[in-house]
Tab-separated table of C-alpha atoms and ligand atoms in Angstrom:
chain	number	residue	atom	x	y	z
A	1	MET	CA	0.000	0.000	0.000
A	2	LYS	CA	1.216	3.467	-0.885
A	3	LEU	CA	0.612	6.543	1.246
A	4	PHE	CA	0.821	9.989	-0.297
A	5	CYS	CA	2.059	12.077	2.592
A	6	SER	CA	4.524	14.584	3.880
A	7	LEU	CA	6.463	13.728	7.012
A	8	PRO	CA	5.433	16.932	8.850
A	9	SER	CA	1.703	16.444	8.072
A	10	PRO	CA	-0.063	15.701	11.372
A	11	PHE	CA	-2.947	13.955	9.624
A	12	ALA	CA	-0.462	11.710	7.835
A	13	ARG	CA	1.335	11.190	11.135
A	14	LYS	CA	-1.869	9.915	12.718
A	15	VAL	CA	-2.191	7.428	9.845
A	16	ARG	CA	1.467	6.403	10.043
A	17	ALA	CA	1.203	5.899	13.803
A	18	VAL	CA	-1.867	3.681	13.385
A	19	ALA	CA	0.007	1.639	10.768
A	20	ALA	CA	3.015	1.352	13.094
A	21	GLU	CA	0.824	0.255	16.009
A	22	ARG	CA	-0.683	-2.490	13.858
A	23	GLY	CA	2.598	-3.580	12.290
A	24	ILE	CA	1.600	-2.524	8.778
A	25	ALA	CA	4.329	-1.433	6.363
A	26	LEU	CA	3.390	1.500	4.144
A	27	ASP	CA	5.250	2.637	1.067
A	28	LEU	CA	5.564	6.388	1.773
A	29	LEU	CA	5.282	8.681	-1.241
A	30	GLU	CA	6.491	11.997	0.143
A	31	VAL	CA	5.141	14.984	-1.755
A	32	ASP	CA	4.926	18.743	-1.551
A	33	VAL	CA	1.138	18.909	-1.541
A	34	PHE	CA	1.156	22.496	-2.803
A	35	GLN	CA	2.913	21.481	-6.028
A	36	THR	CA	1.255	19.849	-9.026
A	37	GLY	CA	2.486	16.844	-10.988
A	38	ASN	CA	3.100	14.625	-7.971
A	39	GLY	CA	0.050	12.358	-8.440
A	40	VAL	CA	-1.943	13.666	-5.464
A	41	ALA	CA	-4.654	15.411	-7.505
A	42	GLU	CA	-5.193	12.277	-9.590
A	43	ALA	CA	-5.633	10.167	-6.453
A	44	ASN	CA	-7.524	12.636	-4.287
A	45	PRO	CA	-9.630	15.368	-5.929
A	46	LEU	CA	-9.376	17.344	-2.686
A	47	ARG	CA	-5.596	17.522	-3.279
A	48	LYS	CA	-4.735	16.744	0.292
A	49	VAL	CA	-2.541	14.287	2.115
A	50	PRO	CA	-2.737	11.715	3.509
A	51	CYS	CA	-4.164	9.620	0.694
A	52	LEU	CA	-3.774	5.843	0.752
A	53	VAL	CA	-3.649	3.818	-2.457
A	54	THR	CA	-4.340	0.153	-1.844
A	55	ASP	CA	-2.808	-2.605	-3.952
A	56	ASP	CA	-5.948	-2.804	-6.122
A	57	GLY	CA	-5.399	0.843	-7.150
A	58	GLU	CA	-8.204	2.294	-5.012
A	59	ALA	CA	-7.480	5.661	-3.407
A	60	TRP	CA	-8.722	6.313	0.140
A	61	TYR	CA	-9.104	9.647	1.944
A	62	ASP	CA	-9.249	11.372	4.298
A	63	SER	CA	-7.257	10.352	7.382
A	64	ARG	CA	-10.388	9.268	9.256
A	65	VAL	CA	-11.296	6.778	6.532
A	66	ILE	CA	-7.712	5.587	6.159
A	67	VAL	CA	-7.300	4.823	9.876
A	68	GLU	CA	-10.489	2.794	9.827
A	69	LEU	CA	-9.235	0.822	6.841
A	70	LEU	CA	-5.862	0.171	8.500
A	71	ASP	CA	-7.432	-0.787	11.815
A	72	GLY	CA	-9.007	-3.760	10.058
A	73	LEU	CA	-5.580	-4.988	8.956
A	74	GLY	CA	-2.418	-6.005	10.778
A	75	HIS	CA	-2.512	-7.340	14.296
A	76	GLY	CA	-3.208	-6.358	17.874
A	77	PRO	CA	-6.265	-5.052	19.694
A	78	PRO	CA	-8.314	-2.628	17.591
A	79	LEU	CA	-7.488	1.054	17.962
A	80	ILE	CA	-11.108	1.837	17.080
A	81	PRO	CA	-13.085	-0.312	19.519
A	82	ASP	CA	-16.005	-2.371	18.227
A	83	GLU	CA	-18.381	-1.450	21.034
A	84	ARG	CA	-20.525	1.409	19.770
A	85	ALA	CA	-20.437	3.813	22.718
A	86	THR	CA	-16.668	3.429	23.131
A	87	ARG	CA	-16.103	3.788	19.410
A	88	LEU	CA	-18.119	7.011	19.348
A	89	ALA	CA	-16.145	8.373	22.287
A	90	VAL	CA	-12.873	7.591	20.494
A	91	ARG	CA	-14.018	9.196	17.269
A	92	ARG	CA	-15.219	12.299	19.079
A	93	ILE	CA	-11.735	12.822	20.545
A	94	GLU	CA	-10.290	12.240	17.078
A	95	ALA	CA	-12.674	14.877	15.684
A	96	LEU	CA	-11.566	17.283	18.408
A	97	ALA	CA	-7.887	16.709	17.675
A	98	ASP	CA	-8.412	16.968	13.916
A	99	GLY	CA	-10.526	20.111	14.334
A	100	LEU	CA	-7.884	21.694	16.527
A	101	LEU	CA	-5.420	20.965	13.747
A	102	ASP	CA	-7.701	22.330	11.019
A	103	ALA	CA	-7.808	25.653	12.886
A	104	ALA	CA	-4.073	25.699	13.598
A	105	VAL	CA	-3.238	24.831	9.969
A	106	LEU	CA	-5.405	27.777	8.859
A	107	VAL	CA	-3.365	30.065	11.116
A	108	ARG	CA	-0.170	28.832	9.528
A	109	MET	CA	-1.576	29.242	6.007
A	110	GLU	CA	-2.743	32.770	6.819
A	111	ARG	CA	0.751	33.624	8.000
A	112	LEU	CA	2.651	32.001	5.151
A	113	TRP	CA	0.536	31.880	1.985
A	114	PRO	CA	2.756	33.428	-0.687
A	115	GLY	CA	1.980	36.632	-2.531
A	116	ARG	CA	0.340	38.540	0.318
A	117	THR	CA	1.524	41.711	1.982
A	118	PRO	CA	1.615	41.784	5.807
A	119	GLU	CA	-1.517	43.981	5.712
A	120	GLN	CA	-3.361	41.287	3.754
A	121	ARG	CA	-2.850	38.740	6.539
A	122	SER	CA	-5.807	38.944	8.883
A	123	ALA	CA	-5.010	39.003	12.595
A	124	ALA	CA	-8.745	38.759	13.333
A	125	TRP	CA	-8.988	35.536	11.298
A	126	GLN	CA	-6.023	34.071	13.149
A	127	ASP	CA	-7.543	35.035	16.508
A	128	TRP	CA	-10.781	33.337	15.464
A	129	GLN	CA	-8.860	30.140	14.765
A	130	TRP	CA	-6.849	30.387	17.994
A	131	ALA	CA	-10.096	30.553	19.961
A	132	LYS	CA	-10.974	27.139	18.515
A	133	VAL	CA	-7.543	25.754	19.369
A	134	ASP	CA	-7.732	27.048	22.930
A	135	GLY	CA	-11.287	25.758	23.334
A	136	ALA	CA	-10.208	22.344	22.094
A	137	PHE	CA	-7.420	22.274	24.678
A	138	ALA	CA	-9.870	23.038	27.482
A	139	GLU	CA	-12.039	20.159	26.323
A	140	LEU	CA	-9.102	17.760	25.940
A	141	GLU	CA	-7.990	18.609	29.476
A	142	ARG	CA	-11.490	17.943	30.780
A	143	ARG	CA	-11.903	14.700	28.855
A	144	LEU	CA	-8.515	13.306	29.872
A	145	GLY	CA	-9.244	14.079	33.513
A	146	GLY	CA	-5.802	12.993	34.681
A	147	ARG	CA	-6.165	9.452	33.308
A	148	GLY	CA	-3.607	7.528	31.269
A	149	TYR	CA	-5.701	7.304	28.092
A	150	PHE	CA	-8.343	9.498	26.539
A	151	VAL	CA	-10.865	6.669	26.313
A	152	GLY	CA	-10.916	3.497	28.392
A	153	ASP	CA	-7.860	1.840	29.848
A	154	ARG	CA	-5.718	1.135	26.817
A	155	VAL	CA	-4.368	2.991	23.825
A	156	THR	CA	-6.848	3.893	21.100
A	157	LEU	CA	-6.995	6.057	18.017
A	158	ALA	CA	-8.023	8.920	20.323
A	159	ASP	CA	-4.577	8.998	21.940
A	160	LEU	CA	-2.756	8.787	18.617
A	161	ALA	CA	-4.864	11.565	17.081
A	162	VAL	CA	-4.250	13.905	20.021
A	163	ALA	CA	-0.540	13.123	20.122
A	164	ALA	CA	-0.203	13.802	16.377
A	165	ALA	CA	-1.873	17.193	16.863
A	166	LEU	CA	0.332	18.147	19.812
A	167	GLY	CA	3.480	17.084	17.976
A	168	TRP	CA	2.569	19.293	15.035
A	169	LEU	CA	1.839	22.340	17.217
A	170	ASP	CA	5.252	22.000	18.843
A	171	TYR	CA	6.842	21.579	15.409
A	172	ARG	CA	5.105	24.333	13.460
A	173	LEU	CA	3.588	26.828	15.896
A	174	PRO	CA	5.816	26.877	18.983
A	175	ASP	CA	5.034	30.579	19.477
A	176	HIS	CA	1.581	29.657	20.824
A	177	PRO	CA	2.407	27.658	23.951
A	178	TRP	CA	-0.384	25.224	24.772
A	179	ARG	CA	1.000	23.558	27.896
A	180	PRO	CA	-0.212	26.257	30.337
A	181	LEU	CA	-3.725	25.768	28.927
A	182	ALA	CA	-3.720	22.026	29.480
A	183	PRO	CA	-1.155	20.918	32.080
A	184	GLY	CA	-2.717	17.475	32.433
A	185	VAL	CA	-2.538	16.917	28.687
A	186	ALA	CA	1.061	18.175	28.747
A	187	ALA	CA	2.029	15.593	31.388
A	188	TRP	CA	0.215	12.870	29.467
A	189	TYR	CA	1.970	13.841	26.207
A	190	ALA	CA	5.412	13.837	27.810
A	191	ALA	CA	4.913	10.135	28.547
A	192	PHE	CA	2.918	9.162	25.448
A	193	ALA	CA	5.424	10.718	23.034
A	194	GLU	CA	7.903	8.010	24.077
A	195	ARG	CA	5.623	5.245	22.817
A	196	PRO	CA	7.709	3.518	20.115
A	197	ALA	CA	5.031	3.372	17.387
A	198	PHE	CA	4.318	7.071	17.821
A	199	ALA	CA	7.939	8.163	18.315
A	200	SER	CA	8.903	6.318	15.115
A	201	THR	CA	6.686	8.689	13.107
A	202	ALA	CA	8.296	11.961	14.256
A	203	PRO	CA	8.843	14.564	11.521
A	204	PRO	CA	12.399	15.395	10.501
A	205	PRO	CA	14.109	17.947	12.736
A	206	LEU	CA	13.878	21.564	11.566
A	207	ILE	CA	17.210	22.915	10.397
B	301	GSH	N1	-9.359	16.261	6.856
B	301	GSH	C1	-8.140	15.910	6.199
B	301	GSH	C2	-7.127	17.039	6.376
B	301	GSH	C3	-5.858	16.775	5.589
B	301	GSH	C4	-5.055	18.059	5.401
B	301	GSH	O1	-5.498	19.173	5.670
B	301	GSH	N2	-3.819	17.869	4.915
B	301	GSH	C5	-2.978	18.992	4.591
B	301	GSH	C6	-1.540	18.672	4.937
B	301	GSH	S1	-1.315	18.624	6.697
B	301	GSH	C7	-3.044	19.234	3.105
B	301	GSH	O2	-2.925	18.306	2.344
B	301	GSH	N3	-3.221	20.480	2.679
B	301	GSH	C8	-3.251	20.827	1.303
B	301	GSH	C9	-4.340	21.786	0.970
B	301	GSH	O3	-5.059	22.223	1.891
B	301	GSH	O4	-4.468	22.095	-0.191
B	301	GSH	C10	-7.605	14.585	6.761
B	301	GSH	O5	-7.962	14.264	7.899
B	301	GSH	O6	-6.876	13.866	6.067
């Protein structure tokens, strides 16, 4: 199976961490998603990564669909539990982590999108997005409640999704410190980040 991705992409990191947890080898096709001619647009009309291409040539997106596909393969206890109420709780945390990222990615795009003058970059738009990020942190702190996992008593997709989001914030937006907002989540992440399957998916160091 081939995965269109970039190593810094937090959504791709969530997918790669799920694959690592389940012992699934992926053939990584690293692309610059903002360039054309790399095959992404042909596989995914939304022109986003991650996009998984299975051996039968089918393309799968977005990350939430891909993780479900991968969770049915490989070995080990499922990361998306079968039991309905638990599964919904896991997917709600995933939605929170992904939504936090959507807002944070918009901040980064607003700051960096080429061809704009500083005056054309909206501080109000960025503040609007930060309010979502900060709200998501308050909710993550509440949901974790000092426990070892976001849902239940073993690792699930919820933990991997949150960890991928936190890793990306540290990597790309370190000027917006999140740890004071969510000290319990910070303590949890310090331990979880050492988990081999997750640690193995870290983006390359910034030069
Ligand atoms: N909801 C999507 C989000 C994926 C996403 O936003 N990926 C970014 C890279 S981190 C991307 O491909 N951006 C390109 C674009 O927005 O055109 C998912 O979960 O896979």
